[in-house]
Amino acid sequence: MSETETETATASGKTPVDFWFDPLCPWAWMTSRWVLEVEKVRDIEVRWHIMSLAVLNEDKLDQLPEEYREMLATKAWKPVRVVTAAWQKHGADVLGPLYTALGTRFHNQGEGPTLEAIAAALQEVGLPADLIDYAEQEDFEFEAELRASHKEGIEKVGQEVGTPVIAVPGPDGEQIAFFGPVVTPAPKGEEAARLWDGTLAVASVPGFYEIKRTRTKGPDFSNL
């Protein structure tokens, strides 16, 4: 079993919330900001893990729109390689701060996943500048670790979903895992807490499968 499957509490005694993200995904970004709001009002502690939209879709590229295939080929690998290298060389504690620095630039500031934005994020969180060299390393040094982390997350929910994946300890000790929730904008305060409580309530029902509602506005993908 992995560490996330065997631990039921963090070192602080709080409930661990394992969160798998790809830094490129705007939906995961908004969900991550919501979870950080929940962390302020519920007794939880977020633990960050990497998954990859490029890995998720590599066997079904012929089923995807050309624009999305192009995005995966030209933009998806660079940030996730750098994040994985930072994790492997400097520990899991860097994942949260680096994700925030990257996501703020990619999504909030409209810079997109450029090498310049990645380099600025590394500098902001005090990581070595030479980590940027991993962005275009085709024979990626930490490929196995990236794929193992991705596999751990996606196997909890199935191949038909994407990022983010969230897993929490259930009342019987087994993890409850789910994709999403997809939310925009990210709620704050007690609204964030209510969504958290409701998400856990439906996800903990053994027979629960899916719930959707009509949306009128989503995130802006034009920067990716």
XYZ file of C-alpha atoms in Angstrom:
224
model
C 0.000 0.000 0.000
C 1.103 3.577 -0.593
C 1.633 6.161 2.077
C -1.626 7.880 1.175
C -3.567 4.649 1.630
C -2.124 3.775 5.024
C -2.029 7.140 6.785
C -5.244 8.357 8.359
C -3.843 11.509 9.971
C -1.082 13.966 9.224
C 1.737 14.818 11.607
C -0.378 17.741 12.818
C -3.254 15.399 13.683
C -5.441 16.828 10.940
C -7.303 14.774 8.373
C -5.180 14.360 5.235
C -6.661 15.409 1.922
C -4.653 14.039 -0.984
C -4.961 16.202 -4.091
C -3.684 15.185 -7.541
C -3.182 18.050 -9.989
C -1.728 18.931 -13.349
C -0.488 22.554 -13.176
C -1.821 23.191 -16.671
C -5.477 22.460 -15.875
C -7.607 25.547 -15.068
C -10.352 23.414 -13.493
C -7.880 21.788 -11.111
C -6.505 25.229 -10.307
C -9.888 26.538 -9.168
C -10.627 23.386 -7.192
C -7.236 23.680 -5.500
C -7.985 27.253 -4.416
C -11.282 26.016 -2.963
C -9.548 23.230 -1.011
C -7.122 25.756 0.455
C -10.126 27.782 1.601
C -11.565 24.635 3.187
C -8.263 24.106 4.994
C -8.927 27.369 6.855
C -12.327 26.314 8.202
C -12.146 22.527 8.498
C -9.622 20.339 10.310
C -7.863 19.131 7.173
C -4.380 19.305 5.690
C -3.835 19.173 1.934
C -1.106 16.921 0.543
C -0.213 17.578 -3.071
C 0.476 14.960 -5.745
C 1.160 15.103 -9.462
C -0.905 13.723 -12.293
C -0.605 14.483 -15.988
C -3.157 15.306 -18.651
C -0.573 14.282 -21.256
C -0.218 10.839 -19.698
C -3.984 10.519 -19.229
C -4.680 11.188 -22.895
C -1.669 9.629 -24.620
C -3.589 6.497 -25.687
C -6.612 8.343 -27.048
C -5.124 11.254 -28.959
C -6.992 10.266 -32.116
C -10.278 10.814 -30.263
C -9.444 14.380 -29.230
C -9.994 17.665 -31.081
C -6.930 18.832 -32.994
C -6.566 21.951 -30.843
C -6.479 19.877 -27.651
C -3.970 17.432 -29.158
C -1.740 20.356 -30.056
C -1.985 21.762 -26.546
C -0.999 18.426 -25.008
C 1.938 18.030 -27.381
C 3.367 21.524 -27.039
C 2.408 22.738 -23.568
C 1.386 19.944 -21.207
C 4.720 18.212 -20.644
C 6.926 21.155 -19.699
C 5.347 22.316 -16.421
C 4.599 18.821 -15.134
C 8.196 17.729 -15.779
C 9.544 20.697 -13.844
C 7.154 20.110 -10.943
C 8.057 16.428 -10.845
C 11.783 17.204 -10.858
C 11.313 19.724 -8.050
C 9.433 17.102 -6.031
C 12.055 14.433 -6.595
C 15.030 16.660 -5.850
C 13.613 18.854 -3.083
C 10.781 16.900 -1.470
C 6.994 16.926 -1.466
C 6.822 20.079 0.665
C 7.720 22.192 -2.382
C 4.699 21.021 -4.388
C 2.084 23.274 -2.800
C 4.072 26.529 -2.986
C 5.325 25.783 -6.498
C 1.838 24.907 -7.715
C 0.519 28.190 -6.337
C 3.313 30.167 -7.988
C 2.807 28.425 -11.330
C -0.980 28.537 -11.276
C -1.066 32.225 -10.389
C 1.037 32.971 -13.447
C -0.611 30.514 -15.807
C -4.235 31.164 -14.907
C -4.666 34.361 -12.876
C -2.102 36.560 -14.604
C -2.668 35.169 -18.078
C 0.955 34.293 -18.798
C 0.204 30.723 -19.808
C 2.604 27.793 -19.363
C 5.637 29.501 -20.874
C 9.246 28.800 -19.931
C 9.454 32.352 -18.644
C 6.476 31.842 -16.330
C 7.894 28.543 -15.042
C 11.302 30.117 -14.396
C 9.698 33.020 -12.516
C 7.704 30.594 -10.358
C 10.855 28.659 -9.468
C 12.555 31.878 -8.452
C 9.586 32.988 -6.373
C 9.618 29.866 -4.211
C 13.397 29.747 -3.904
C 14.041 26.667 -6.008
C 17.145 26.303 -8.205
C 16.847 27.973 -11.584
C 18.341 24.961 -13.353
C 15.151 22.968 -12.709
C 13.852 24.674 -15.854
C 16.188 22.414 -17.827
C 13.813 19.511 -17.159
C 10.983 21.233 -19.065
C 12.250 20.091 -22.461
C 14.092 16.948 -21.386
C 12.503 14.417 -23.732
C 14.196 11.440 -22.068
C 12.823 12.683 -18.762
C 14.893 11.584 -15.772
C 11.882 11.212 -13.473
C 9.424 9.720 -15.974
C 8.801 6.652 -13.825
C 8.027 8.723 -10.736
C 5.674 10.986 -12.676
C 3.775 8.042 -14.114
C 3.616 6.260 -10.754
C 2.113 9.331 -9.072
C -0.357 9.757 -11.923
C -1.324 6.094 -11.771
C -1.896 6.194 -8.016
C -4.333 9.075 -8.363
C -6.210 8.018 -11.479
C -6.679 4.425 -10.342
C -8.721 5.708 -7.416
C -11.382 7.130 -9.738
C -10.958 5.540 -13.182
C -9.621 6.539 -16.584
C -12.800 8.368 -17.662
C -12.101 11.442 -15.531
C -9.319 14.012 -15.369
C -7.706 16.353 -12.917
C -8.128 17.026 -10.045
C -8.534 13.843 -8.042
C -9.151 14.144 -4.301
C -8.921 11.342 -1.732
C -9.821 11.452 1.969
C -10.052 8.793 4.690
C -13.531 7.336 4.988
C -15.262 6.382 8.248
C -14.147 2.754 7.836
C -10.515 3.688 7.180
C -10.715 3.141 3.431
C -10.167 6.139 1.209
C -13.042 7.971 -0.444
C -11.820 9.337 -3.771
C -13.532 11.481 -6.387
C -12.894 13.703 -9.382
C -13.543 17.391 -8.829
C -15.678 19.076 -7.792
C -15.517 21.347 -10.815
C -16.293 24.808 -9.496
C -15.950 28.387 -10.706
C -15.334 30.704 -9.038
C -13.787 29.004 -6.011
C -16.057 29.590 -2.989
C -14.617 30.978 0.212
C -15.299 30.831 3.930
C -18.414 29.024 5.045
C -19.582 28.587 1.461
C -16.372 26.634 0.818
C -17.029 24.575 3.952
C -20.610 23.755 2.904
C -19.452 22.559 -0.484
C -16.801 20.414 1.209
C -19.299 18.864 3.598
C -21.736 18.163 0.781
C -19.079 16.698 -1.481
C -17.956 14.301 1.231
C -21.565 13.385 1.965
C -22.386 12.318 -1.584
C -18.961 10.744 -2.241
C -19.290 8.562 0.857
C -22.513 6.922 -0.348
C -21.448 3.535 -1.829
C -23.935 3.668 -4.678
C -23.298 7.288 -5.649
C -21.960 7.674 -9.184
C -22.306 11.169 -10.621
C -24.099 14.496 -10.379
C -24.023 17.323 -12.924
C -25.702 20.654 -13.457
C -25.870 23.093 -16.339
C -23.167 25.740 -16.318
C -23.285 29.058 -18.105
C -19.681 30.143 -17.715
C -16.414 28.275 -17.353
C -12.781 29.265 -17.016
C -10.906 31.069 -19.751
C -8.751 28.539 -21.627
C -7.299 31.117 -24.032
C -4.029 31.479 -22.105
C -3.129 27.780 -22.399
